[in-house]
Coordinates of C-alpha atoms in Angstrom, one line a residue:
M54 CA -99.7 12.8 45.0
D55 CA -103.3 11.5 44.8
P56 CA -103.9 10.7 41.1
Y57 CA -107.7 11.1 41.7
K58 CA -107.6 14.5 43.4
Y59 CA -107.5 16.4 40.2
R60 CA -109.7 14.3 38.0
P61 CA -111.9 16.3 35.6
S62 CA -115.0 17.3 37.4
S63 CA -117.6 20.1 37.4
T64 CA -116.6 20.6 41.0
F65 CA -112.9 21.3 40.1
N66 CA -113.0 24.3 37.8
T67 CA -110.6 27.1 37.0
P68 CA -111.9 30.6 36.6
F69 CA -110.5 30.6 33.0
W70 CA -110.8 28.4 30.0
T71 CA -108.2 25.6 29.4
T72 CA -107.5 22.8 27.0
N73 CA -108.1 19.2 28.2
S74 CA -104.5 19.1 29.4
G75 CA -105.0 22.2 31.5
T76 CA -103.2 24.8 29.3
P77 CA -104.8 28.2 29.6
V78 CA -106.8 29.4 26.5
Y79 CA -106.8 33.2 26.1
N80 CA -109.1 33.2 23.1
N81 CA -112.0 30.7 22.7
D82 CA -113.7 32.8 20.0
S83 CA -111.3 32.8 17.1
A84 CA -109.2 30.2 15.3
L85 CA -105.5 30.8 14.7
T86 CA -105.2 32.1 11.1
I87 CA -102.9 33.9 8.7
G88 CA -104.4 37.3 8.7
S89 CA -107.9 38.1 9.6
R90 CA -109.5 35.8 7.0
G91 CA -107.2 32.7 7.0
P92 CA -106.4 30.1 6.1
I93 CA -106.6 28.4 9.5
L94 CA -103.3 26.8 10.8
L95 CA -103.1 23.1 11.6
E96 CA -101.0 24.1 14.6
D97 CA -104.0 25.5 16.3
Y98 CA -104.1 22.7 18.8
H99 CA -107.0 24.2 20.8
L100 CA -109.2 24.3 17.6
V101 CA -108.3 20.7 16.7
E102 CA -108.9 19.4 20.2
K103 CA -112.2 21.3 20.4
I104 CA -113.5 20.0 17.1
A105 CA -112.1 16.5 17.7
N106 CA -113.9 16.2 21.0
F107 CA -117.1 17.6 19.5
T108 CA -117.2 15.0 16.7
R109 CA -116.7 12.2 19.2
E110 CA -119.0 13.3 21.9
R111 CA -121.6 10.8 21.0
T112 CA -121.0 7.1 21.4
P113 CA -122.4 4.8 18.7
E114 CA -126.1 4.5 19.0
R115 CA -127.5 1.3 20.5
V116 CA -128.5 -1.2 17.8
V117 CA -131.7 -1.7 19.7
H118 CA -133.2 0.3 22.6
A119 CA -131.5 3.5 21.4
R120 CA -134.3 5.7 22.7
G121 CA -134.5 5.6 26.4
A122 CA -134.8 7.3 29.8
S123 CA -133.3 6.4 33.1
A124 CA -133.9 7.0 36.8
K125 CA -132.5 5.9 40.1
G126 CA -134.0 4.5 43.3
F127 CA -134.0 1.4 45.4
F128 CA -135.4 -2.1 45.5
E129 CA -136.8 -3.4 48.9
V130 CA -137.5 -7.0 49.7
T131 CA -141.0 -7.4 51.2
H132 CA -141.4 -11.2 51.2
D133 CA -139.0 -13.9 52.3
I134 CA -137.9 -16.2 49.4
T135 CA -134.7 -17.5 51.0
H136 CA -136.2 -21.0 50.5
L137 CA -135.7 -20.4 46.8
T138 CA -132.5 -18.4 46.5
C139 CA -129.3 -17.6 48.4
A140 CA -129.0 -14.3 46.7
D141 CA -127.6 -11.8 49.3
F142 CA -129.8 -8.9 48.2
L143 CA -132.9 -11.1 48.7
R144 CA -131.8 -12.3 52.1
G145 CA -134.9 -11.0 54.0
P146 CA -137.7 -8.5 54.2
G147 CA -136.6 -4.9 54.7
V148 CA -133.3 -5.3 52.8
Q149 CA -132.8 -2.4 50.3
T150 CA -130.5 -2.3 47.3
P151 CA -129.8 0.8 45.1
V152 CA -130.8 0.5 41.5
I153 CA -130.8 2.4 38.2
V154 CA -133.6 1.6 35.7
R155 CA -133.7 2.4 32.0
F156 CA -136.9 2.3 30.0
S157 CA -136.8 2.4 26.2
T158 CA -138.4 1.8 22.9
V159 CA -136.8 -1.0 20.9
I160 CA -136.5 -0.5 17.2
H161 CA -136.2 3.1 16.2
E162 CA -133.4 5.6 16.6
R163 CA -132.4 7.8 19.5
G164 CA -134.5 10.8 18.4
S165 CA -137.7 8.8 17.6
P166 CA -141.1 9.6 19.2
E167 CA -142.0 7.7 22.3
T168 CA -145.5 7.1 21.0
I169 CA -144.4 4.5 18.4
R170 CA -146.1 1.0 18.5
D171 CA -143.2 -1.0 19.6
P172 CA -142.1 -3.2 22.5
R173 CA -140.6 -1.3 25.5
G174 CA -137.4 -2.2 27.3
F175 CA -137.5 -2.4 31.1
A176 CA -133.9 -2.9 32.4
V177 CA -133.0 -2.8 36.1
K178 CA -129.4 -2.7 37.4
F179 CA -129.1 -3.8 41.1
Y180 CA -125.9 -2.6 42.8
T181 CA -125.8 -5.5 45.3
R182 CA -123.1 -6.4 47.9
E183 CA -122.1 -9.3 45.7
G184 CA -121.8 -7.4 42.4
N185 CA -124.2 -6.1 39.9
F186 CA -127.3 -8.0 38.8
D187 CA -128.8 -6.8 35.5
L188 CA -132.4 -7.8 35.0
V189 CA -132.9 -6.9 31.3
G190 CA -136.4 -7.4 30.0
N191 CA -139.4 -5.9 28.1
N192 CA -142.9 -4.8 28.9
F193 CA -144.3 -7.8 26.9
P194 CA -143.8 -11.2 28.7
V195 CA -142.9 -12.9 25.4
F196 CA -140.7 -12.4 22.4
F197 CA -141.0 -13.1 18.7
I198 CA -138.3 -15.8 18.5
R199 CA -137.3 -18.9 20.5
D200 CA -133.8 -19.3 19.2
G201 CA -131.0 -16.7 19.4
M202 CA -129.9 -17.6 15.9
K203 CA -132.8 -15.5 14.6
F204 CA -132.1 -12.5 16.7
P205 CA -130.2 -10.4 14.0
D206 CA -132.9 -11.4 11.5
V207 CA -135.9 -10.3 13.5
I208 CA -134.3 -7.0 14.3
H209 CA -133.3 -6.5 10.7
A210 CA -136.9 -7.2 9.7
F211 CA -138.3 -4.7 12.1
K212 CA -135.7 -2.0 11.4
P213 CA -136.2 0.5 8.6
N214 CA -135.9 -0.8 5.0
P215 CA -132.1 -0.5 4.2
K216 CA -133.0 1.1 0.9
S217 CA -135.7 3.6 1.9
H218 CA -134.9 3.8 5.7
I219 CA -138.7 3.5 6.4
Q220 CA -140.1 0.8 8.7
E221 CA -142.3 -1.3 6.4
Y222 CA -144.5 -4.1 7.9
W223 CA -144.4 -6.2 4.7
R224 CA -140.9 -7.0 5.7
V225 CA -141.9 -7.9 9.2
L226 CA -144.8 -10.1 8.0
D227 CA -142.6 -11.8 5.4
F228 CA -139.9 -12.8 7.9
C229 CA -142.3 -13.7 10.8
S230 CA -144.5 -15.8 8.4
Y231 CA -141.7 -18.4 8.9
L232 CA -142.1 -18.2 12.6
P233 CA -145.6 -19.1 13.7
E234 CA -144.4 -18.8 17.3
S235 CA -144.2 -15.0 16.8
L236 CA -148.0 -14.7 16.8
H237 CA -148.0 -14.6 20.6
T238 CA -145.9 -11.5 20.7
F239 CA -148.0 -9.9 18.0
M240 CA -151.0 -10.4 20.3
F241 CA -149.3 -7.8 22.6
L242 CA -147.8 -5.6 19.9
F243 CA -151.2 -5.1 18.0
D244 CA -153.2 -5.0 21.2
D245 CA -153.8 -1.7 23.1
V246 CA -150.7 -2.3 25.2
G247 CA -148.6 -1.8 22.1
V248 CA -148.3 1.9 22.9
P249 CA -147.9 2.5 26.7
Q250 CA -149.2 5.8 28.0
D251 CA -145.8 6.4 29.6
Y252 CA -143.2 4.5 31.5
R253 CA -144.8 4.8 34.9
H254 CA -147.9 2.9 33.8
M255 CA -146.1 0.0 32.1
E256 CA -145.4 -3.6 33.2
G257 CA -142.0 -5.3 32.9
S258 CA -141.0 -8.9 32.4
S259 CA -137.7 -10.9 32.3
V260 CA -139.3 -12.6 29.2
N261 CA -136.5 -15.3 29.4
T262 CA -136.3 -18.0 32.1
Y263 CA -133.6 -17.8 34.7
T264 CA -132.9 -20.2 37.6
L265 CA -132.9 -19.6 41.4
I266 CA -130.7 -21.7 43.6
N267 CA -130.9 -21.9 47.4
K268 CA -128.2 -22.7 49.9
A269 CA -128.9 -26.4 49.6
G270 CA -128.4 -26.3 45.8
K271 CA -132.1 -26.8 44.9
V272 CA -132.9 -25.2 41.6
H273 CA -136.1 -23.6 40.3
Y274 CA -136.9 -22.1 37.0
V275 CA -138.0 -18.5 37.4
K276 CA -139.6 -15.6 35.5
F277 CA -139.6 -12.1 36.9
H278 CA -142.5 -9.7 36.5
W279 CA -142.8 -5.9 37.4
K280 CA -146.3 -4.6 38.1
P281 CA -146.8 -0.8 38.4
T282 CA -148.8 0.3 41.4
L283 CA -150.3 3.0 39.3
G284 CA -151.8 0.4 37.0
V285 CA -151.3 -0.2 33.2
K286 CA -152.4 2.6 30.9
C287 CA -152.1 2.8 27.1
L288 CA -152.6 5.2 24.2
L289 CA -155.0 4.4 21.4
E290 CA -154.2 5.6 17.9
E291 CA -155.9 9.0 18.2
E292 CA -154.3 9.7 21.6
A293 CA -150.9 8.7 20.4
I294 CA -151.1 11.1 17.5
R295 CA -152.2 13.9 19.8
V296 CA -149.6 13.2 22.5
G297 CA -146.7 12.5 20.0
G298 CA -147.5 15.6 18.0
A299 CA -147.3 17.8 21.1
N300 CA -144.1 16.3 22.5
H301 CA -142.1 13.5 21.0
S302 CA -140.3 13.0 24.4
H303 CA -143.5 12.8 26.5
A304 CA -142.6 9.6 28.4
T305 CA -139.1 10.9 29.3
Q306 CA -140.6 14.2 30.5
D307 CA -143.3 12.4 32.4
L308 CA -140.8 10.3 34.3
Y309 CA -138.5 13.2 35.0
D310 CA -141.2 15.6 36.1
S311 CA -143.0 13.0 38.3
I312 CA -139.8 12.2 40.2
A313 CA -138.9 15.9 40.5
A314 CA -142.4 16.6 42.0
G315 CA -142.0 13.8 44.5
N316 CA -144.5 11.5 42.8
Y317 CA -142.2 8.5 42.8
P318 CA -143.2 5.7 40.5
E319 CA -143.3 2.2 42.1
W320 CA -143.5 -1.4 40.9
K321 CA -144.1 -4.6 42.7
L322 CA -141.8 -7.5 41.8
Y323 CA -143.4 -10.9 41.4
I324 CA -141.8 -14.2 40.4
Q325 CA -143.2 -17.4 38.9
T326 CA -141.2 -20.6 39.7
I327 CA -141.3 -24.1 38.3
D328 CA -139.5 -27.1 39.7
P329 CA -137.5 -28.6 36.7
D330 CA -138.4 -32.1 37.9
F331 CA -142.1 -31.4 37.0
E332 CA -141.7 -29.4 33.7
D333 CA -143.1 -32.3 31.7
R334 CA -146.6 -31.6 33.0
F335 CA -146.9 -28.5 30.8
D336 CA -148.1 -28.6 27.2
F337 CA -145.3 -26.2 26.3
D338 CA -141.6 -25.9 27.0
P339 CA -141.1 -23.6 30.0
L340 CA -137.8 -22.4 28.5
D341 CA -139.5 -21.2 25.4
G342 CA -139.5 -17.4 25.4
T343 CA -142.6 -17.2 23.2
K344 CA -144.7 -18.7 26.0
T345 CA -146.1 -17.3 29.2
W346 CA -146.6 -19.5 32.3
P347 CA -150.3 -19.5 33.0
E348 CA -150.9 -18.0 36.4
D349 CA -153.6 -20.5 37.4
L350 CA -150.9 -23.2 37.1
V351 CA -147.9 -21.1 38.1
P352 CA -149.1 -18.4 40.5
L353 CA -147.3 -15.1 41.0
Q354 CA -145.3 -14.8 44.2
P355 CA -144.6 -11.4 45.7
V356 CA -140.9 -10.5 46.3
G357 CA -140.4 -6.8 46.8
R358 CA -141.0 -3.3 45.5
L359 CA -139.0 -1.0 43.2
V360 CA -139.2 2.8 43.9
L361 CA -137.6 5.4 41.6
N362 CA -137.0 8.5 43.7
R363 CA -134.0 10.2 42.0
N364 CA -133.5 11.6 38.6
I365 CA -130.2 11.0 36.9
D366 CA -127.6 13.7 37.2
N367 CA -126.4 13.7 33.6
F368 CA -128.2 12.1 30.6
F369 CA -125.2 11.1 28.7
A370 CA -123.2 9.7 31.6
E371 CA -126.2 7.8 33.1
N372 CA -128.4 7.0 30.2
E373 CA -126.3 6.8 27.0
Q374 CA -123.3 5.2 28.8
L375 CA -125.5 3.1 31.0
A376 CA -124.9 -0.5 29.9
F377 CA -126.8 -3.7 30.7
S378 CA -126.1 -7.3 30.1
P379 CA -128.1 -10.4 31.1
S380 CA -124.7 -12.1 31.8
L381 CA -124.4 -10.1 35.0
V382 CA -125.9 -12.3 37.7
V383 CA -125.1 -12.9 41.3
P384 CA -124.8 -16.0 43.5
G385 CA -128.2 -17.5 43.9
I386 CA -129.4 -16.5 40.4
Y387 CA -128.2 -18.2 37.3
F388 CA -129.1 -18.8 33.7
S389 CA -131.3 -21.5 32.2
D390 CA -131.0 -23.3 28.9
D391 CA -133.4 -20.8 27.3
K392 CA -131.9 -20.5 23.8
V393 CA -132.5 -16.8 23.5
L394 CA -131.1 -16.1 26.9
Q395 CA -128.0 -18.1 26.1
A396 CA -127.4 -16.0 23.0
R397 CA -128.0 -12.8 25.0
I398 CA -125.4 -13.7 27.6
F399 CA -122.7 -13.1 24.9
A400 CA -124.4 -10.5 22.7
Y401 CA -125.0 -7.8 25.3
G402 CA -121.5 -7.6 26.7
D403 CA -120.1 -7.8 23.3
T404 CA -122.1 -4.8 22.0
Q405 CA -121.3 -2.7 25.1
R406 CA -117.5 -3.4 24.5
H407 CA -118.0 -2.2 20.9
R408 CA -120.3 0.7 21.7
I409 CA -118.6 2.1 24.8
G410 CA -115.2 0.3 25.0
P411 CA -113.6 -2.7 26.7
N412 CA -113.6 -0.9 30.1
Y413 CA -117.2 0.1 30.1
L414 CA -117.7 -1.5 33.5
Q415 CA -115.3 1.0 35.0
L416 CA -117.7 3.9 34.3
P417 CA -119.3 5.0 37.5
V418 CA -122.9 4.2 36.3
N419 CA -121.8 0.6 35.4
A420 CA -119.2 -0.1 38.0
P421 CA -120.1 -2.3 41.0
K422 CA -120.5 -0.5 44.3
C423 CA -118.9 -3.4 46.3
A424 CA -115.2 -4.1 46.6
H425 CA -113.9 -5.9 43.6
H426 CA -110.5 -7.3 42.4
N427 CA -109.1 -8.9 39.2
N428 CA -106.3 -8.5 36.7
H429 CA -108.4 -7.0 33.9
Y430 CA -106.7 -3.7 33.0
D431 CA -105.3 -1.5 30.3
G432 CA -107.1 -1.2 27.0
T433 CA -109.0 1.8 25.6
M434 CA -110.1 4.4 28.1
N435 CA -108.9 2.6 31.2
F436 CA -108.9 5.0 34.1
M437 CA -108.4 2.6 37.1
H438 CA -105.5 3.6 39.3
R439 CA -103.3 0.5 40.1
D440 CA -100.3 0.3 42.4
E441 CA -99.9 -3.5 42.1
E442 CA -96.7 -5.1 40.8
V443 CA -98.4 -8.4 40.5
D444 CA -100.9 -8.8 37.6
Y445 CA -101.2 -12.6 37.6
F446 CA -102.9 -15.3 39.6
P447 CA -102.0 -17.1 41.8
S448 CA -99.1 -15.3 43.5
R449 CA -97.6 -15.5 46.9
Y450 CA -97.2 -11.7 46.9
D451 CA -101.0 -11.1 46.3
T452 CA -103.3 -12.1 49.1
A453 CA -106.4 -12.2 46.8
R454 CA -107.9 -15.7 46.9
H455 CA -110.8 -17.6 45.5
A456 CA -114.2 -16.6 46.9
E457 CA -116.3 -19.1 48.8
K458 CA -118.0 -21.5 46.6
F459 CA -121.7 -20.9 45.8
P460 CA -124.1 -23.2 44.2
I461 CA -125.0 -23.3 40.4
P462 CA -127.5 -25.6 38.7
P463 CA -126.0 -29.2 39.0
V464 CA -127.2 -30.4 35.6
N465 CA -125.9 -33.5 33.9
L466 CA -125.8 -32.7 30.2
I467 CA -126.4 -35.6 27.9
G468 CA -127.4 -35.2 24.2
R469 CA -126.3 -35.3 20.6
R470 CA -124.5 -32.2 19.3
D471 CA -127.0 -30.9 16.7
R472 CA -129.0 -27.9 15.6
R473 CA -132.6 -28.6 16.6
I474 CA -135.9 -27.0 17.3
I475 CA -137.6 -27.5 20.6
E476 CA -140.1 -30.4 20.8
K477 CA -143.2 -28.7 22.3
E478 CA -144.0 -25.8 20.0
N479 CA -147.8 -25.4 20.6
N480 CA -147.7 -22.0 18.9
F481 CA -151.4 -21.1 18.8
K482 CA -153.1 -22.1 22.1
Q483 CA -151.9 -19.2 24.2
P484 CA -152.5 -16.5 21.6
G485 CA -156.1 -17.8 21.2
D486 CA -156.7 -18.0 24.9
L487 CA -155.4 -14.4 25.3
Y488 CA -157.7 -13.1 22.5
R489 CA -160.7 -14.6 24.1
T490 CA -160.2 -12.8 27.4
W491 CA -160.5 -9.4 25.7
A492 CA -163.7 -7.3 25.5
P493 CA -165.4 -7.1 22.1
D494 CA -164.2 -3.5 21.5
R495 CA -160.6 -4.5 22.3
Q496 CA -160.8 -7.4 19.9
E497 CA -162.1 -5.1 17.2
R498 CA -159.2 -2.7 17.6
F499 CA -156.8 -5.7 17.4
I500 CA -158.5 -6.9 14.2
R501 CA -158.3 -3.4 12.6
R502 CA -154.6 -3.3 13.2
W503 CA -154.1 -6.6 11.6
I504 CA -156.2 -5.6 8.6
G505 CA -154.1 -2.4 8.3
V506 CA -150.7 -4.2 8.0
L507 CA -152.1 -7.1 5.9
S508 CA -153.6 -4.6 3.4
D509 CA -150.2 -3.3 2.4
P510 CA -150.0 -3.9 -1.4
K511 CA -146.5 -5.3 -0.9
V512 CA -147.8 -8.1 1.3
T513 CA -148.2 -11.0 -1.1
H514 CA -151.3 -13.2 -1.3
E515 CA -149.1 -16.0 0.1
V516 CA -148.0 -14.1 3.1
R517 CA -151.5 -12.8 3.7
S518 CA -152.9 -16.3 3.6
I519 CA -150.3 -17.6 6.0
W520 CA -151.1 -15.0 8.6
I521 CA -154.9 -15.6 8.2
S522 CA -154.1 -19.3 8.8
Y523 CA -152.1 -18.5 11.9
L524 CA -154.9 -16.2 13.3
S525 CA -157.5 -18.9 12.5
Q526 CA -155.5 -21.6 14.4
A527 CA -155.4 -19.2 17.4
D528 CA -159.1 -18.4 17.2
R529 CA -161.4 -19.4 14.3
S530 CA -163.6 -16.4 14.5
L531 CA -160.5 -14.1 14.6
G532 CA -159.2 -15.6 11.4
Q533 CA -162.7 -15.3 9.7
K534 CA -163.1 -11.7 10.6
V535 CA -159.7 -10.7 9.3
A536 CA -160.2 -12.8 6.2
S537 CA -163.6 -11.3 5.4
H538 CA -162.3 -7.7 5.6
L539 CA -159.6 -8.7 3.1
N540 CA -162.0 -10.6 0.8
M541 CA -160.1 -13.8 1.4
R542 CA -161.1 -17.3 2.5
P543 CA -159.8 -18.4 5.9
S544 CA -157.9 -21.7 5.9
I545 CA -156.0 -23.7 8.4

């Protein structure tokens, strides 16, 4: 008998109600009681099963990126980059790879409005012929921290106050006052792009640095960038209040309705690459996730296009159970020594095993679409059918063998075991350069947002002075304007 023939499915229904085990239910309206009023009997298995399933029908909420929306589509290569990578799904123009994409806010809970000033997640799962590649990034090209040790702390600071359960920026400013490198990300968060109009008009970035490896083993550092063909559009404060007041799921609905109407959103994928042999020519560390790579020095190179042309079939199965991890790479793409990426390699898979279970990669939305084989089995919620008698390697009874060797970065590691900061911090040049590219009205809105958070009575004079110092080091006039509104003296 085929064990998969009778798997639970909406296409395999009986004309009558049953329990999970298939037993007919003749009354799905009333609990089993003594008399018409009760008490209810514990032996009412159907009631117990129904309630038990109901109370477990939500997985634990994501610690971050809990609020999100997903869609399916394809990625198509438009430009040849085989001189940079031997990745199979990038093997030549015209090659298409199915994908699923999840957009999200970062900090707040699953039911929060989509008009919150917050970074946005931009995660793409490529179902390649050589396994899944998860490109997990944000709409901002930089992040608040440069060392993964601080990741729990920065999220705790941005999360609601554990006492009041209200997000309070005095906590954010207090923590980040110890991290001058965070100013660069605040340049995006407090800029107009801090509230995207919707997901279709939003950029994406890998934030962290990966490596590309070609067939000859040559390595390049790489950052990935998604550019929407519709352009970038944002909501200013008054617009965000109006849109959010009318529909707290406006971005999810916009994505769903647009695809349903045939208006498929599209993004162009670009990369920036740096030869590691020449990284010393920059005045910053290219593996520092708080830095961008200036496009005049490291130009954007077109790679392909991403088109979302299908809505998901079930929100829970393909959005809530959809799981990403930067650890999922394919031959031709590898990690770098980016300290935040290195921490994410462990963190994401670990949280998915906690949130969904150790076999989360067996779920259809997460499972690879290529043939795969290993001896990982059993554990909670395993539903893989196995006929094998051999569950070890190697074996003369199992013909599975090692795959062909593929190149990874051939780095010789030499150094002292220690806990250290990177040497080229240069925390204020890029924030200042970015500020000076903005029009005066955009600068003024940015200043007003800083004044708003720094005016909180719980922000101490010390913390306020530190942030004015950081702003002044980025741009002297910026610091002076914020200081004058707060009746303070700017200092560097």
